[in-house]
Amino acid sequence: MLAPFSEILKTSKQLFDSFFESYTKELFSPNTRITEACLYSLRAGGKRIRPIFVLNSFFNSSNLPEEINLKDHKSVYLAALAVECIHTYSLIHDDLPAMDNDDTRRGLPTCHIQFDEATAILAGDTLNSISFYLLSLIEATDSNTIRDCIQILHAGAGIQGMILGQMEDIEEEKNPSSKDKESKLTSIHEKKTGALIEASFLLGNRLRPDWKERNSVISSYAKEIGLLFQITDDILDVEGNLEDLGKTPGKDAKAGKLTYPGLYGMDTAKRFKNESLEKAISLVTGVPSLNNEFFLGLPKYIAERKN
């Protein structure tokens, strides 16, 4: 018998994948080398964790449907797909020779290995632009909803969020700072990893009629989840293996990247992970609309994951 959180996770992924398979047939048509590369990376597995954040921030797990309902809820699925496209574009570009130079992603050859470097760049560009197109299709009675959703995704993925974090990471790798490494590490990961995670939660919440009263705690919780996700990622890069991770382990240390185990040591990194887990749970415990199996179970799931 699956635990409640596991059931929610499974149902959420099934809902998203069902919408994804039906909608992308039209979205990535006609079939070209670029659309083939986009779909190769989008279909290369993955946990769909960011789309799941969108869905559960909207549905709140207590009223998560058993099947997709496009008549009433198409907008939330569009937002979830927009986030997955942005995330996949970032992975394609991160793996490029000029960036992290990796040849394995989700247990498969990376996009530039499977196709070629130019095709991978253009596939990433395509997924980036499609993300904002998807948000433009959201149906809302409030004229500010689409504008707000576009701004939320841009804040998470753009020049003040994920892209800036990636740039700071590259700069630190090439020219390691001699001081204030703690704040630099925090800045990199708040933007590079945390910003898109926060955007995922905020997008789902923004589509709810009661979004304003939940927005602040959702934002704080999402920031903590982003931190927990990154600390766990850094630990897995040291202790994980290729089979579990689906990507090459140990690359951060070889590249001289600034990480939690590298800066603080493994014991302290694991202590930080546990503290972040407890803080995330405490943030939603006293909030009736968020005190449910998904929001309480997610921190433990992230902290205990193997990939």
Short mmCIF file of C-alpha atoms in Angstrom, two decimals:
data_model
loop_
_atom_site.label_atom_id
_atom_site.label_comp_id
_atom_site.label_asym_id
_atom_site.label_seq_id
_atom_site.Cartn_x
_atom_site.Cartn_y
_atom_site.Cartn_z
CA MET A 1 0.00 0.00 0.00
CA LEU A 2 1.47 3.31 -1.07
CA ALA A 3 1.88 6.06 1.51
CA PRO A 4 -0.39 9.09 0.97
CA PHE A 5 2.46 11.25 -0.30
CA SER A 6 3.59 8.58 -2.73
CA GLU A 7 0.05 8.27 -4.04
CA ILE A 8 -0.16 12.02 -4.59
CA LEU A 9 3.21 12.04 -6.33
CA LYS A 10 2.20 9.15 -8.60
CA THR A 11 -1.18 10.67 -9.47
CA SER A 12 0.33 14.10 -10.11
CA LYS A 13 2.92 12.68 -12.49
CA GLN A 14 0.27 10.64 -14.31
CA LEU A 15 -1.91 13.73 -14.71
CA PHE A 16 0.95 15.76 -16.12
CA ASP A 17 2.25 13.00 -18.40
CA SER A 18 -1.25 12.42 -19.79
CA PHE A 19 -1.60 16.09 -20.68
CA PHE A 20 1.98 16.22 -21.96
CA GLU A 21 1.56 13.31 -24.38
CA SER A 22 -1.71 14.60 -25.81
CA TYR A 23 -0.77 18.27 -26.03
CA THR A 24 2.80 18.04 -27.33
CA LYS A 25 1.68 16.14 -30.45
CA GLU A 26 0.14 19.38 -31.64
CA LEU A 27 2.67 21.71 -30.03
CA PHE A 28 5.72 20.12 -31.69
CA SER A 29 4.29 19.69 -35.16
CA PRO A 30 5.36 19.28 -37.91
CA ASN A 31 8.16 16.82 -37.24
CA THR A 32 11.58 18.38 -37.86
CA ARG A 33 15.07 17.79 -36.49
CA ILE A 34 14.49 20.56 -33.94
CA THR A 35 11.15 19.21 -32.72
CA GLU A 36 12.68 15.72 -32.60
CA ALA A 37 15.49 17.05 -30.37
CA CYS A 38 13.00 18.91 -28.14
CA LEU A 39 10.86 15.83 -27.64
CA TYR A 40 13.91 13.61 -27.12
CA SER A 41 14.94 15.70 -24.12
CA LEU A 42 11.40 16.26 -22.83
CA ARG A 43 10.68 12.52 -22.97
CA ALA A 44 14.00 11.42 -21.52
CA GLY A 45 12.44 10.47 -18.21
CA GLY A 46 12.83 12.66 -15.18
CA LYS A 47 10.59 12.95 -12.13
CA ARG A 48 8.49 15.87 -13.49
CA ILE A 49 8.99 17.39 -10.06
CA ARG A 50 8.51 21.04 -11.07
CA PRO A 51 5.24 20.43 -12.93
CA ILE A 52 4.13 18.46 -9.88
CA PHE A 53 4.84 21.55 -7.76
CA VAL A 54 2.61 23.59 -10.07
CA LEU A 55 -0.26 21.09 -9.90
CA ASN A 56 -0.18 20.62 -6.14
CA SER A 57 0.19 24.30 -5.41
CA PHE A 58 -3.05 24.73 -7.35
CA PHE A 59 -5.02 21.59 -6.42
CA ASN A 60 -3.60 21.28 -2.89
CA SER A 61 -3.59 17.44 -2.95
CA SER A 62 -6.90 17.22 -1.03
CA ASN A 63 -8.81 17.81 -4.29
CA LEU A 64 -6.28 16.42 -6.79
CA PRO A 65 -8.33 14.95 -9.67
CA GLU A 66 -7.86 11.38 -10.84
CA GLU A 67 -7.83 12.39 -14.51
CA ILE A 68 -7.14 15.58 -16.44
CA ASN A 69 -10.05 17.99 -16.73
CA LEU A 70 -9.22 20.43 -19.52
CA LYS A 71 -12.63 22.02 -19.43
CA ASP A 72 -12.04 23.55 -16.00
CA HIS A 73 -8.30 23.27 -15.42
CA LYS A 74 -6.42 23.53 -18.71
CA SER A 75 -4.57 26.65 -17.55
CA VAL A 76 -2.81 24.88 -14.68
CA TYR A 77 -1.60 22.13 -17.03
CA LEU A 78 -0.32 24.76 -19.46
CA ALA A 79 1.61 26.39 -16.60
CA ALA A 80 3.01 23.01 -15.57
CA LEU A 81 4.14 22.27 -19.13
CA ALA A 82 5.69 25.75 -19.40
CA VAL A 83 7.82 25.03 -16.33
CA GLU A 84 8.89 21.62 -17.66
CA CYS A 85 9.90 23.17 -21.00
CA ILE A 86 11.97 25.85 -19.22
CA HIS A 87 13.61 23.25 -16.99
CA THR A 88 14.43 20.95 -19.91
CA TYR A 89 15.89 23.83 -21.93
CA SER A 90 18.15 24.65 -18.98
CA LEU A 91 19.35 21.02 -18.79
CA ILE A 92 20.11 20.92 -22.53
CA HIS A 93 22.18 24.08 -22.27
CA ASP A 94 23.84 23.11 -18.97
CA ASP A 95 25.13 19.91 -20.59
CA LEU A 96 26.77 21.71 -23.52
CA PRO A 97 30.58 21.65 -23.89
CA ALA A 98 30.77 25.38 -23.11
CA MET A 99 28.89 24.84 -19.85
CA ASP A 100 29.09 21.63 -17.75
CA ASN A 101 30.18 19.47 -20.71
CA ASP A 102 28.27 16.33 -19.76
CA ASP A 103 27.45 13.40 -22.02
CA THR A 104 24.75 11.72 -19.89
CA ARG A 105 21.43 13.10 -18.68
CA ARG A 106 18.60 11.06 -17.14
CA GLY A 107 20.52 7.93 -18.05
CA LEU A 108 20.62 8.78 -21.77
CA PRO A 109 23.06 10.59 -24.07
CA THR A 110 22.66 14.34 -23.67
CA CYS A 111 20.96 16.27 -26.46
CA HIS A 112 24.18 17.51 -28.07
CA ILE A 113 25.61 13.97 -28.05
CA GLN A 114 22.46 12.39 -29.47
CA PHE A 115 22.12 15.09 -32.16
CA ASP A 116 24.82 17.76 -32.38
CA GLU A 117 25.79 20.94 -30.55
CA ALA A 118 24.00 23.39 -32.87
CA THR A 119 20.78 21.37 -32.76
CA ALA A 120 20.94 21.20 -28.96
CA ILE A 121 21.36 24.96 -28.69
CA LEU A 122 18.39 25.57 -30.96
CA ALA A 123 16.28 22.94 -29.16
CA GLY A 124 16.94 24.75 -25.89
CA ASP A 125 16.05 28.08 -27.49
CA THR A 126 12.82 26.56 -28.80
CA LEU A 127 11.76 25.22 -25.40
CA ASN A 128 12.54 28.57 -23.77
CA SER A 129 10.30 30.52 -26.13
CA ILE A 130 7.53 27.90 -26.10
CA SER A 131 7.30 28.22 -22.31
CA PHE A 132 6.12 31.81 -22.49
CA TYR A 133 3.84 31.03 -25.42
CA LEU A 134 2.13 28.41 -23.26
CA LEU A 135 1.51 30.97 -20.52
CA SER A 136 -0.08 33.29 -23.09
CA LEU A 137 -2.76 30.60 -23.63
CA ILE A 138 -3.93 30.67 -20.01
CA GLU A 139 -7.65 31.41 -19.71
CA ALA A 140 -8.48 33.81 -16.88
CA THR A 141 -11.21 36.25 -16.01
CA ASP A 142 -8.68 38.46 -14.23
CA SER A 143 -6.78 40.47 -16.84
CA ASN A 144 -3.65 40.51 -14.64
CA THR A 145 -3.30 36.74 -14.34
CA ILE A 146 -1.39 36.10 -17.58
CA ARG A 147 0.85 39.10 -16.96
CA ASP A 148 1.62 37.89 -13.43
CA CYS A 149 2.34 34.33 -14.60
CA ILE A 150 4.75 35.57 -17.27
CA GLN A 151 6.51 37.74 -14.69
CA ILE A 152 6.72 34.85 -12.21
CA LEU A 153 8.32 32.52 -14.77
CA HIS A 154 10.69 35.24 -15.97
CA ALA A 155 11.77 35.98 -12.38
CA GLY A 156 12.50 32.29 -11.85
CA ALA A 157 14.19 31.48 -15.14
CA GLY A 158 15.53 34.79 -16.42
CA ILE A 159 18.34 37.23 -15.85
CA GLN A 160 17.53 37.72 -12.16
CA GLY A 161 16.96 34.04 -11.45
CA MET A 162 18.25 30.81 -12.97
CA ILE A 163 20.39 32.44 -15.67
CA LEU A 164 22.12 34.75 -13.19
CA GLY A 165 22.75 31.81 -10.88
CA GLN A 166 24.30 29.86 -13.73
CA MET A 167 26.50 32.83 -14.61
CA GLU A 168 27.64 33.24 -11.00
CA ASP A 169 28.42 29.51 -10.87
CA ILE A 170 30.56 29.73 -14.02
CA GLU A 171 32.37 32.83 -12.77
CA GLU A 172 33.11 31.21 -9.42
CA GLU A 173 34.40 28.07 -11.15
CA LYS A 174 36.77 30.09 -13.36
CA ASN A 175 37.84 32.62 -10.73
CA PRO A 176 37.19 31.26 -7.23
CA SER A 177 36.61 34.03 -4.70
CA SER A 178 38.94 34.09 -1.75
CA LYS A 179 36.40 35.45 0.73
CA ASP A 180 32.71 35.38 1.58
CA LYS A 181 32.23 31.97 0.00
CA GLU A 182 29.21 31.27 2.20
CA SER A 183 27.17 34.14 0.75
CA LYS A 184 28.38 33.32 -2.76
CA LEU A 185 27.25 29.71 -2.39
CA THR A 186 23.86 30.85 -1.10
CA SER A 187 23.46 33.35 -3.94
CA ILE A 188 24.34 30.81 -6.65
CA HIS A 189 21.92 28.17 -5.47
CA GLU A 190 19.05 30.49 -4.57
CA LYS A 191 19.08 31.59 -8.19
CA LYS A 192 20.36 28.60 -10.15
CA THR A 193 18.14 25.99 -8.46
CA GLY A 194 15.78 27.71 -6.06
CA ALA A 195 14.35 30.42 -8.30
CA LEU A 196 12.64 28.08 -10.78
CA ILE A 197 11.36 25.87 -7.96
CA GLU A 198 9.83 28.94 -6.31
CA ALA A 199 8.33 30.01 -9.64
CA SER A 200 6.72 26.58 -10.03
CA PHE A 201 4.91 26.86 -6.70
CA LEU A 202 3.93 30.48 -7.29
CA LEU A 203 2.52 29.76 -10.76
CA GLY A 204 0.14 27.11 -9.46
CA ASN A 205 -0.84 29.32 -6.55
CA ARG A 206 -1.44 32.35 -8.80
CA LEU A 207 -4.14 30.49 -10.69
CA ARG A 208 -6.18 30.04 -7.49
CA PRO A 209 -8.82 32.59 -6.45
CA ASP A 210 -7.28 32.79 -2.95
CA TRP A 211 -3.72 33.22 -4.19
CA LYS A 212 -2.99 36.47 -2.34
CA GLU A 213 -3.54 35.09 1.15
CA ARG A 214 -1.25 32.10 0.48
CA ASN A 215 1.45 33.78 -1.60
CA SER A 216 3.88 34.75 1.18
CA VAL A 217 4.03 31.36 2.89
CA ILE A 218 4.15 29.55 -0.47
CA SER A 219 7.15 31.69 -1.42
CA SER A 220 8.97 31.01 1.87
CA TYR A 221 8.25 27.29 1.68
CA ALA A 222 9.39 27.10 -1.95
CA LYS A 223 12.67 28.88 -1.12
CA GLU A 224 13.34 26.31 1.61
CA ILE A 225 12.50 23.45 -0.76
CA GLY A 226 14.96 24.91 -3.28
CA LEU A 227 17.70 25.02 -0.64
CA LEU A 228 16.93 21.48 0.49
CA PHE A 229 16.92 20.27 -3.11
CA GLN A 230 20.34 21.79 -3.80
CA ILE A 231 22.01 20.57 -0.61
CA THR A 232 20.73 17.07 -1.36
CA ASP A 233 21.96 17.38 -4.96
CA ASP A 234 25.43 18.38 -3.75
CA ILE A 235 25.54 15.41 -1.37
CA LEU A 236 24.39 13.01 -4.08
CA ASP A 237 27.10 14.26 -6.43
CA VAL A 238 29.62 12.98 -3.86
CA GLU A 239 27.88 9.84 -2.64
CA GLY A 240 25.69 8.86 -5.62
CA ASN A 241 26.39 6.63 -8.62
CA LEU A 242 25.70 6.88 -12.34
CA GLU A 243 22.94 4.25 -12.29
CA ASP A 244 20.91 6.07 -9.62
CA LEU A 245 21.67 9.63 -10.66
CA GLY A 246 21.27 9.22 -14.40
CA LYS A 247 24.19 11.63 -14.83
CA THR A 248 27.90 11.60 -14.12
CA PRO A 249 28.64 11.79 -10.37
CA GLY A 250 31.67 13.59 -8.91
CA LYS A 251 31.74 16.28 -11.59
CA ASP A 252 31.27 19.17 -9.18
CA ALA A 253 34.46 18.40 -7.26
CA LYS A 254 36.45 17.81 -10.45
CA ALA A 255 35.26 21.13 -11.86
CA GLY A 256 36.05 22.96 -8.63
CA LYS A 257 32.45 24.04 -8.13
CA LEU A 258 31.34 25.67 -4.91
CA THR A 259 29.14 23.12 -3.09
CA TYR A 260 27.88 22.50 0.45
CA PRO A 261 30.02 19.38 1.08
CA GLY A 262 33.02 21.08 -0.54
CA LEU A 263 32.73 24.22 1.58
CA TYR A 264 31.44 22.85 4.88
CA GLY A 265 32.29 19.13 4.81
CA MET A 266 29.85 16.24 4.46
CA ASP A 267 28.75 16.06 8.11
CA THR A 268 27.80 19.74 8.22
CA ALA A 269 26.13 19.55 4.80
CA LYS A 270 23.94 16.72 6.07
CA ARG A 271 23.12 18.71 9.20
CA PHE A 272 22.08 21.65 7.01
CA LYS A 273 19.90 19.28 5.00
CA ASN A 274 18.07 18.07 8.09
CA GLU A 275 17.59 21.61 9.39
CA SER A 276 16.16 22.70 6.05
CA LEU A 277 13.80 19.71 6.04
CA GLU A 278 12.42 20.62 9.46
CA LYS A 279 12.07 24.30 8.60
CA ALA A 280 10.09 23.55 5.43
CA ILE A 281 7.67 21.36 7.39
CA SER A 282 7.25 23.98 10.12
CA LEU A 283 6.39 26.69 7.57
CA VAL A 284 3.21 24.94 6.42
CA THR A 285 2.20 23.08 9.58
CA GLY A 286 0.14 25.98 10.93
CA VAL A 287 -1.47 26.94 7.60
CA PRO A 288 -4.77 25.04 7.13
CA SER A 289 -4.79 25.10 3.32
CA LEU A 290 -1.18 23.86 3.15
CA ASN A 291 -1.12 21.47 6.11
CA ASN A 292 -1.62 18.36 3.97
CA GLU A 293 0.14 15.19 2.82
CA PHE A 294 1.88 16.81 -0.14
CA PHE A 295 3.40 19.86 1.52
CA LEU A 296 4.35 17.91 4.66
CA GLY A 297 5.70 14.90 2.77
CA LEU A 298 7.66 16.72 0.07
CA PRO A 299 10.64 17.83 2.23
CA LYS A 300 11.27 14.26 3.43
CA TYR A 301 10.95 12.94 -0.12
CA ILE A 302 13.54 15.43 -1.41
CA ALA A 303 15.94 14.79 1.48
CA GLU A 304 15.79 11.01 1.00
CA ARG A 305 15.91 10.87 -2.79
CA LYS A 306 18.67 8.99 -4.62
CA ASN A 307 18.54 10.95 -7.89
#
